[in-house]
Structures are given as C-alpha cells and as structure tokens.
JSON list of C-alpha atoms in Angstrom, two decimals:
[
{"chain": "A", "resi": 1, "resn": "VAL", "atom": "CA", "xyz": [113.46, 112.46, 113.00]},
{"chain": "A", "resi": 2, "resn": "VAL", "atom": "CA", "xyz": [111.58, 113.33, 109.88]},
{"chain": "A", "resi": 3, "resn": "ASN", "atom": "CA", "xyz": [114.34, 112.27, 107.59]},
{"chain": "A", "resi": 4, "resn": "GLU", "atom": "CA", "xyz": [114.69, 109.01, 109.53]},
{"chain": "A", "resi": 5, "resn": "PHE", "atom": "CA", "xyz": [110.99, 108.32, 109.15]},
{"chain": "A", "resi": 6, "resn": "LYS", "atom": "CA", "xyz": [111.05, 109.02, 105.45]},
{"chain": "A", "resi": 7, "resn": "THR", "atom": "CA", "xyz": [114.00, 106.76, 104.91]},
{"chain": "A", "resi": 8, "resn": "TYR", "atom": "CA", "xyz": [112.27, 103.98, 107.01]},
{"chain": "A", "resi": 9, "resn": "LYS", "atom": "CA", "xyz": [109.03, 104.45, 105.11]},
{"chain": "A", "resi": 10, "resn": "LYS", "atom": "CA", "xyz": [110.85, 104.19, 101.66]},
{"chain": "A", "resi": 11, "resn": "ASP", "atom": "CA", "xyz": [112.82, 101.09, 102.72]},
{"chain": "A", "resi": 12, "resn": "TYR", "atom": "CA", "xyz": [109.75, 99.42, 104.23]},
{"chain": "A", "resi": 13, "resn": "SER", "atom": "CA", "xyz": [107.73, 100.16, 101.19]},
{"chain": "A", "resi": 14, "resn": "GLU", "atom": "CA", "xyz": [110.35, 98.73, 98.85]},
{"chain": "A", "resi": 15, "resn": "ASN", "atom": "CA", "xyz": [110.93, 95.57, 100.97]},
{"chain": "A", "resi": 16, "resn": "ALA", "atom": "CA", "xyz": [107.18, 94.82, 101.61]},
{"chain": "A", "resi": 17, "resn": "GLY", "atom": "CA", "xyz": [106.01, 95.81, 98.17]},
{"chain": "A", "resi": 18, "resn": "ILE", "atom": "CA", "xyz": [103.53, 98.25, 99.60]},
{"chain": "A", "resi": 19, "resn": "GLN", "atom": "CA", "xyz": [102.74, 101.66, 98.02]},
{"chain": "A", "resi": 20, "resn": "PHE", "atom": "CA", "xyz": [101.72, 104.35, 100.69]},
{"chain": "A", "resi": 21, "resn": "SER", "atom": "CA", "xyz": [99.27, 107.00, 99.66]},
{"chain": "A", "resi": 22, "resn": "GLU", "atom": "CA", "xyz": [100.43, 110.55, 100.34]},
{"chain": "A", "resi": 23, "resn": "ILE", "atom": "CA", "xyz": [96.84, 111.95, 100.26]},
{"chain": "A", "resi": 24, "resn": "PHE", "atom": "CA", "xyz": [94.10, 110.85, 102.56]},
{"chain": "A", "resi": 25, "resn": "ASP", "atom": "CA", "xyz": [90.92, 112.23, 104.18]},
{"chain": "A", "resi": 26, "resn": "VAL", "atom": "CA", "xyz": [90.84, 113.45, 107.74]},
{"chain": "A", "resi": 27, "resn": "SER", "atom": "CA", "xyz": [87.73, 113.62, 109.86]},
{"chain": "A", "resi": 28, "resn": "SER", "atom": "CA", "xyz": [86.74, 117.18, 110.67]},
{"chain": "A", "resi": 29, "resn": "SER", "atom": "CA", "xyz": [85.97, 116.31, 114.24]},
{"chain": "A", "resi": 30, "resn": "ALA", "atom": "CA", "xyz": [89.36, 114.54, 114.72]},
{"chain": "A", "resi": 31, "resn": "LEU", "atom": "CA", "xyz": [91.12, 117.57, 113.19]},
{"chain": "A", "resi": 32, "resn": "ALA", "atom": "CA", "xyz": [89.36, 119.98, 115.52]},
{"chain": "A", "resi": 33, "resn": "ARG", "atom": "CA", "xyz": [90.21, 117.78, 118.51]},
{"chain": "A", "resi": 34, "resn": "GLU", "atom": "CA", "xyz": [93.90, 117.64, 117.60]},
{"chain": "A", "resi": 35, "resn": "LYS", "atom": "CA", "xyz": [94.12, 121.36, 116.90]},
{"chain": "A", "resi": 36, "resn": "ARG", "atom": "CA", "xyz": [93.00, 122.02, 120.47]},
{"chain": "A", "resi": 37, "resn": "LYS", "atom": "CA", "xyz": [96.15, 120.07, 121.61]},
{"chain": "A", "resi": 38, "resn": "ILE", "atom": "CA", "xyz": [98.56, 122.37, 119.87]},
{"chain": "A", "resi": 39, "resn": "LYS", "atom": "CA", "xyz": [100.04, 125.05, 122.00]},
{"chain": "A", "resi": 40, "resn": "THR", "atom": "CA", "xyz": [99.19, 128.40, 120.29]},
{"chain": "A", "resi": 41, "resn": "ASP", "atom": "CA", "xyz": [100.10, 130.79, 123.21]},
{"chain": "A", "resi": 42, "resn": "ILE", "atom": "CA", "xyz": [103.33, 130.92, 125.11]},
{"chain": "A", "resi": 43, "resn": "LYS", "atom": "CA", "xyz": [102.84, 132.87, 128.28]},
{"chain": "A", "resi": 44, "resn": "LEU", "atom": "CA", "xyz": [106.13, 133.72, 130.07]},
{"chain": "A", "resi": 45, "resn": "ASP", "atom": "CA", "xyz": [106.72, 134.79, 133.65]},
{"chain": "A", "resi": 46, "resn": "THR", "atom": "CA", "xyz": [108.27, 138.01, 132.40]},
{"chain": "A", "resi": 47, "resn": "HIS", "atom": "CA", "xyz": [104.75, 139.14, 131.27]},
{"chain": "A", "resi": 48, "resn": "ILE", "atom": "CA", "xyz": [105.57, 138.48, 127.62]},
{"chain": "A", "resi": 49, "resn": "GLN", "atom": "CA", "xyz": [103.10, 136.42, 125.43]},
{"chain": "A", "resi": 50, "resn": "ILE", "atom": "CA", "xyz": [103.96, 134.87, 122.13]},
{"chain": "A", "resi": 51, "resn": "LYS", "atom": "CA", "xyz": [101.04, 133.88, 119.96]},
{"chain": "A", "resi": 52, "resn": "LEU", "atom": "CA", "xyz": [101.46, 131.19, 117.22]},
{"chain": "A", "resi": 53, "resn": "ASP", "atom": "CA", "xyz": [99.33, 130.62, 114.12]},
{"chain": "A", "resi": 54, "resn": "ILE", "atom": "CA", "xyz": [97.62, 127.28, 114.51]},
{"chain": "A", "resi": 55, "resn": "ASN", "atom": "CA", "xyz": [97.18, 126.95, 110.84]},
{"chain": "A", "resi": 56, "resn": "ARG", "atom": "CA", "xyz": [100.90, 126.88, 110.21]},
{"chain": "A", "resi": 57, "resn": "PRO", "atom": "CA", "xyz": [102.38, 125.05, 113.16]},
{"chain": "A", "resi": 58, "resn": "GLU", "atom": "CA", "xyz": [105.51, 124.26, 111.13]},
{"chain": "A", "resi": 59, "resn": "ALA", "atom": "CA", "xyz": [106.40, 127.95, 111.24]},
{"chain": "A", "resi": 60, "resn": "SER", "atom": "CA", "xyz": [107.20, 127.62, 114.86]},
{"chain": "A", "resi": 61, "resn": "GLU", "atom": "CA", "xyz": [109.78, 124.95, 114.04]},
{"chain": "A", "resi": 62, "resn": "ASP", "atom": "CA", "xyz": [111.26, 127.01, 111.23]},
{"chain": "A", "resi": 63, "resn": "TYR", "atom": "CA", "xyz": [111.28, 130.44, 112.81]},
{"chain": "A", "resi": 64, "resn": "LEU", "atom": "CA", "xyz": [111.25, 130.06, 116.60]},
{"chain": "A", "resi": 65, "resn": "GLU", "atom": "CA", "xyz": [114.22, 128.82, 118.52]},
{"chain": "A", "resi": 66, "resn": "GLN", "atom": "CA", "xyz": [114.43, 128.03, 122.24]},
{"chain": "A", "resi": 67, "resn": "GLY", "atom": "CA", "xyz": [117.50, 128.03, 124.39]},
{"chain": "A", "resi": 68, "resn": "TYR", "atom": "CA", "xyz": [119.14, 128.80, 127.68]},
{"chain": "A", "resi": 69, "resn": "ASP", "atom": "CA", "xyz": [121.43, 131.64, 128.47]},
{"chain": "A", "resi": 70, "resn": "GLN", "atom": "CA", "xyz": [124.18, 130.62, 130.95]},
{"chain": "A", "resi": 71, "resn": "GLU", "atom": "CA", "xyz": [125.09, 134.13, 131.86]},
{"chain": "A", "resi": 72, "resn": "LYS", "atom": "CA", "xyz": [121.56, 135.33, 132.65]},
{"chain": "A", "resi": 73, "resn": "LYS", "atom": "CA", "xyz": [120.58, 131.88, 133.99]},
{"chain": "A", "resi": 74, "resn": "MET", "atom": "CA", "xyz": [117.28, 132.14, 131.94]},
{"chain": "A", "resi": 75, "resn": "PHE", "atom": "CA", "xyz": [115.54, 130.49, 129.07]},
{"chain": "A", "resi": 76, "resn": "TYR", "atom": "CA", "xyz": [114.87, 132.50, 125.89]},
{"chain": "A", "resi": 77, "resn": "TYR", "atom": "CA", "xyz": [113.03, 132.37, 122.61]},
{"chain": "A", "resi": 78, "resn": "LYS", "atom": "CA", "xyz": [114.66, 133.65, 119.44]},
{"chain": "A", "resi": 79, "resn": "VAL", "atom": "CA", "xyz": [112.23, 134.68, 116.67]},
{"chain": "A", "resi": 80, "resn": "TYR", "atom": "CA", "xyz": [113.37, 134.99, 113.05]},
{"chain": "A", "resi": 81, "resn": "TYR", "atom": "CA", "xyz": [111.42, 137.21, 110.56]},
{"chain": "A", "resi": 82, "resn": "ASN", "atom": "CA", "xyz": [111.88, 139.36, 107.48]},
{"chain": "A", "resi": 83, "resn": "SER", "atom": "CA", "xyz": [109.45, 142.33, 108.29]},
{"chain": "A", "resi": 84, "resn": "GLU", "atom": "CA", "xyz": [106.71, 143.16, 110.65]},
{"chain": "A", "resi": 85, "resn": "ILE", "atom": "CA", "xyz": [103.11, 142.88, 109.44]}
]
C-alpha cells in the first residue's frame, strides 16, 4: 500500500503541478494522543506477553510476523532478531 500511495502522490503532484513538503510540524498534543492508540503490548492467552517499542513502530512491521498454524490450529507470532540485548 505504501508503494501505491507514493506512486499516486508522485503522479498527482506532476499532474496538478503541486509540490508536497516532506517535512512538517506536528502538534505535541496530537502526537501524544496518537501514540496512545498504538498497541504496544500483545497479551496472549498462553500467558506470553510481547512488548513493542512505541518509538519505532515500523520495527513491528519489519521484524514481527503473524500467522496461523493449520496443524496446531493456533495463531503464532514469529520474531526476527540478530542478538538479545
């Protein structure tokens, strides 16, 4: 979806003759309000909890994978990492 949006934005910008700014100010209160909406803790019924870093939400997209195991009939999370900290 990200690539589709970037393509749309580029095409729209060229066709409409509009230059979009890549840098803009964000209200601190609006940022705090939106941060509260981001899910940072995943609590599972198997008594396992996964905590995500709210300052890098893109890390969950890059290094956390969700799926369903047909054999076990359960959902799973797969976490990718190089080393434990």
